[in-house]
Amino acid sequence: MKKYLKTLIILTLIVAATFSFSQTLVQIKQRGKLLVGTEPTFPPFEFVDESNQIVGFDLDIANELAKRLGVKVEVVSLPFDSLIPALQQGKVDMVIAGMTITEDRAKVVDFSKPYFEANQAIVVRKDGNFRPQSLEELIGKKIAVQLGTTGDLIATDVKGIEVVRFQRFTDAFLELQNGRVDAVVLDEAPAKAYVKKFPKFILSKVVDTGETYGVAVRKGNKELLNFVNQTLDIMRASGTYNKIIDKWFE
Ligand code: GLN
């Protein structure tokens, strides 16, 4: 009898775990909040505005997802390289962080369909005369990147570039401003946003990397993934996608 009871309890637990895992949308609705992980030094996708709010293109996507679920977005602000671990540990429901869909990342998380196309860019000080036109021209130089980004990966791949890694792009640019590094390598749209905000920097070269951004959910979380993909489709079809493009890009 005892043995059966034990088996029954174990079975119940397994069923409950399986059920709760596939019921993410229900959980989010019950909680009343969609937990979105992001790193907020990545304008115009996510950044802190004058009223200390995290806003941007990605947040508008998050808000659209939340709206369709009848819940609010709660932003969980983390260093970029902590976003995937936080997702895996269940601390966030999804990551929306201008995150490039890469083979390695796709082994540990599931990505939505692409929602934005991106390349890398090399940013330097305007007052100097260093205007690199390729990654190779950074050999022998010191450059700043954000830890764990594709910019970090491509720069680290080129032997002879001294790569200094920061958690926040704001710190990487401070380093460039102070002359402690020769360049910052980051995604093109944020590069343009920083250059626009700080005219002492200049975009020296766009490096064609052909990246695309995706929303990341936990591996195997089909229900949530389908919901995200469906919402992205609806946003494109209804013109909402173009509206937020126009809002954040001129
Ligand atoms: N797109 C780049 C990456 O995925 C940078 C993203 C970011 O810094 N938020 O690595």
XYZ file of C-alpha atoms and ligand atoms in Angstrom:
260
model
C 0.000 0.000 0.000
C 2.760 2.393 1.061
C 4.618 1.652 -2.158
C 1.562 2.510 -4.253
C 1.076 5.707 -2.352
C 4.674 6.702 -3.037
C 4.294 5.917 -6.737
C 1.064 7.872 -6.832
C 2.668 10.906 -5.207
C 5.613 10.805 -7.598
C 3.303 10.457 -10.594
C 1.175 13.357 -9.379
C 4.268 15.503 -9.000
C 5.463 14.654 -12.507
C 2.061 15.432 -14.015
C 1.851 18.674 -12.029
C 5.333 19.733 -13.136
C 4.599 18.928 -16.777
C 1.284 20.689 -16.614
C 2.658 23.826 -14.969
C 5.510 23.930 -17.473
C 3.169 24.009 -20.437
C 0.933 26.516 -18.706
C 3.231 29.519 -18.851
C 0.567 31.759 -20.359
C -1.842 30.856 -17.560
C 0.872 31.520 -14.979
C 1.668 34.907 -16.501
C -2.015 35.844 -16.510
C -2.464 34.715 -12.911
C 0.599 36.647 -11.853
C -0.619 39.686 -13.742
C 2.908 40.460 -14.919
C 5.067 39.516 -17.854
C 8.661 39.300 -16.601
C 10.967 40.552 -19.338
C 14.735 40.389 -18.986
C 16.808 43.068 -20.685
C 19.980 45.156 -20.404
C 19.106 48.840 -20.557
C 22.159 50.531 -22.104
C 21.170 49.575 -25.644
C 19.312 52.505 -27.256
C 16.924 52.708 -29.043
C 15.948 49.148 -28.076
C 16.194 49.590 -24.300
C 17.518 52.544 -22.363
C 16.729 54.675 -19.325
C 14.903 57.912 -20.254
C 14.840 61.291 -18.461
C 12.102 60.134 -16.120
C 14.165 57.080 -15.159
C 11.942 54.649 -17.062
C 13.325 51.843 -19.181
C 11.872 52.470 -22.642
C 12.584 51.595 -26.260
C 11.673 49.482 -29.261
C 11.950 46.186 -27.357
C 9.797 47.516 -24.525
C 7.095 48.394 -27.034
C 7.166 44.799 -28.254
C 6.995 43.625 -24.630
C 4.041 45.932 -23.974
C 2.227 44.598 -27.015
C 2.733 41.016 -25.769
C 1.548 41.981 -22.288
C -1.460 43.840 -23.647
C -2.615 40.751 -25.511
C -2.368 38.789 -22.239
C -4.089 41.477 -20.209
C -1.067 41.948 -17.925
C 1.648 44.544 -17.253
C 5.317 44.294 -18.179
C 7.814 44.023 -15.366
C 11.319 44.731 -16.606
C 14.110 42.755 -15.002
C 17.269 44.678 -15.678
C 20.399 42.521 -15.808
C 23.893 42.448 -17.327
C 23.666 41.087 -20.878
C 25.566 37.897 -20.088
C 23.176 37.135 -17.183
C 20.031 37.255 -19.308
C 20.110 33.692 -20.641
C 20.964 32.194 -17.209
C 18.086 34.217 -15.676
C 15.745 32.838 -18.328
C 16.906 29.294 -17.720
C 16.446 29.701 -13.972
C 12.878 30.922 -14.476
C 13.580 34.416 -13.144
C 12.118 35.924 -16.324
C 9.520 34.683 -18.833
C 11.459 35.950 -21.824
C 14.454 37.987 -22.902
C 13.938 40.934 -25.240
C 17.313 42.628 -25.472
C 18.307 43.153 -29.087
C 19.635 39.649 -28.732
C 21.164 38.196 -31.876
C 19.959 34.741 -32.831
C 23.146 32.656 -32.797
C 23.684 28.925 -33.134
C 25.253 28.667 -29.691
C 22.467 30.558 -27.945
C 19.821 28.572 -29.842
C 21.211 25.436 -28.200
C 20.115 26.673 -24.773
C 17.077 28.886 -25.487
C 14.380 29.060 -28.168
C 14.211 32.147 -30.367
C 11.162 33.710 -31.958
C 11.203 34.568 -35.626
C 13.596 37.451 -36.345
C 12.189 40.910 -35.579
C 15.116 43.123 -36.574
C 18.227 42.989 -38.774
C 21.551 44.211 -37.453
C 25.252 44.669 -38.132
C 28.182 45.687 -35.960
C 29.814 49.115 -35.964
C 33.141 50.598 -34.907
C 32.854 53.865 -32.963
C 35.874 56.108 -32.267
C 36.620 59.598 -30.887
C 35.924 62.367 -33.353
C 38.852 64.503 -32.190
C 41.440 61.857 -33.090
C 42.369 60.785 -36.600
C 41.882 57.063 -36.098
C 39.177 55.969 -38.575
C 39.341 52.153 -38.802
C 37.577 50.682 -41.835
C 37.720 47.029 -40.772
C 38.131 44.863 -37.679
C 41.678 44.058 -38.838
C 42.583 47.722 -38.436
C 41.888 47.252 -34.721
C 44.812 44.830 -34.383
C 47.297 46.243 -31.895
C 44.608 48.552 -30.509
C 42.561 48.431 -27.360
C 38.804 48.291 -27.806
C 35.785 48.165 -25.487
C 32.787 45.864 -25.885
C 29.875 44.655 -23.818
C 30.619 41.314 -22.190
C 29.076 38.352 -23.995
C 27.733 40.238 -27.011
C 28.323 39.385 -30.648
C 30.579 42.470 -30.756
C 32.674 40.825 -28.030
C 32.754 37.559 -30.023
C 33.819 39.011 -33.381
C 36.474 41.266 -31.844
C 37.833 38.446 -29.683
C 38.045 36.272 -32.814
C 40.574 38.631 -34.394
C 43.989 37.829 -32.939
C 45.874 40.855 -31.700
C 42.951 43.056 -30.703
C 43.053 43.858 -27.002
C 39.435 43.527 -25.889
C 38.233 45.176 -22.686
C 34.803 43.939 -21.593
C 32.163 45.979 -19.771
C 28.711 45.103 -18.478
C 27.278 48.448 -19.540
C 27.782 50.217 -22.865
C 27.724 53.513 -20.979
C 30.952 52.431 -19.250
C 32.486 51.298 -22.552
C 31.848 54.788 -23.996
C 33.213 56.478 -20.880
C 36.412 54.527 -21.470
C 36.500 55.714 -25.085
C 35.846 59.301 -24.035
C 38.699 59.162 -21.513
C 41.095 57.793 -24.119
C 41.672 54.496 -22.341
C 40.448 52.551 -25.389
C 40.681 53.337 -29.110
C 37.220 52.167 -30.165
C 33.935 50.616 -29.071
C 32.435 47.766 -31.111
C 28.666 47.351 -30.847
C 25.493 46.905 -32.887
C 24.879 49.534 -35.560
C 21.614 51.066 -34.315
C 22.857 51.592 -30.726
C 26.151 52.880 -32.163
C 24.211 55.514 -34.108
C 22.148 56.377 -31.032
C 25.286 56.929 -28.895
C 26.969 59.015 -31.628
C 23.853 61.136 -31.957
C 23.675 61.728 -28.214
C 27.428 62.307 -27.802
C 28.818 64.234 -30.804
C 32.380 63.672 -29.531
C 32.121 60.157 -30.988
C 31.908 59.149 -34.627
C 30.824 55.965 -36.352
C 33.921 54.952 -38.309
C 32.674 51.816 -40.057
C 29.727 49.440 -40.191
C 30.922 45.835 -40.189
C 28.523 43.644 -42.133
C 27.612 40.722 -39.860
C 24.071 40.005 -41.059
C 22.596 39.418 -37.595
C 18.938 39.180 -36.666
C 17.343 39.764 -33.266
C 14.901 37.349 -31.680
C 12.856 37.146 -28.494
C 14.241 34.319 -26.342
C 12.079 31.940 -24.294
C 13.007 28.848 -22.303
C 13.936 25.837 -24.409
C 10.871 23.811 -25.320
C 8.390 26.469 -24.226
C 6.304 26.077 -27.396
C 3.184 27.728 -26.038
C 4.936 30.985 -25.222
C 7.044 30.858 -28.393
C 3.941 30.449 -30.568
C 2.298 33.321 -28.739
C 5.311 35.585 -29.353
C 5.513 34.629 -33.040
C 1.800 35.134 -33.497
C 1.992 38.554 -31.834
C 4.927 39.572 -34.052
C 2.885 38.536 -37.117
C -0.104 40.528 -35.916
C 2.101 43.550 -35.189
C 3.483 43.449 -38.730
C 0.090 42.940 -40.354
C -1.642 45.661 -38.338
C 1.031 48.305 -38.915
C 2.017 48.407 -35.221
C 5.484 47.137 -36.086
C 6.052 49.986 -38.567
C 4.667 52.454 -36.067
C 7.253 51.507 -33.458
C 9.984 51.525 -36.121
C 8.987 55.110 -36.973
C 8.833 55.997 -33.293
C 12.391 54.874 -32.473
C 14.179 55.314 -35.802
C 14.180 58.446 -37.911
N 23.015 41.975 -30.606
C 24.109 41.806 -29.726
C 24.117 40.425 -29.125
O 23.149 39.745 -29.163
C 24.144 42.852 -28.606
C 22.921 42.861 -27.762
C 23.000 43.798 -26.570
O 24.055 44.272 -26.205
N 21.913 44.068 -25.942
O 25.079 39.983 -28.619
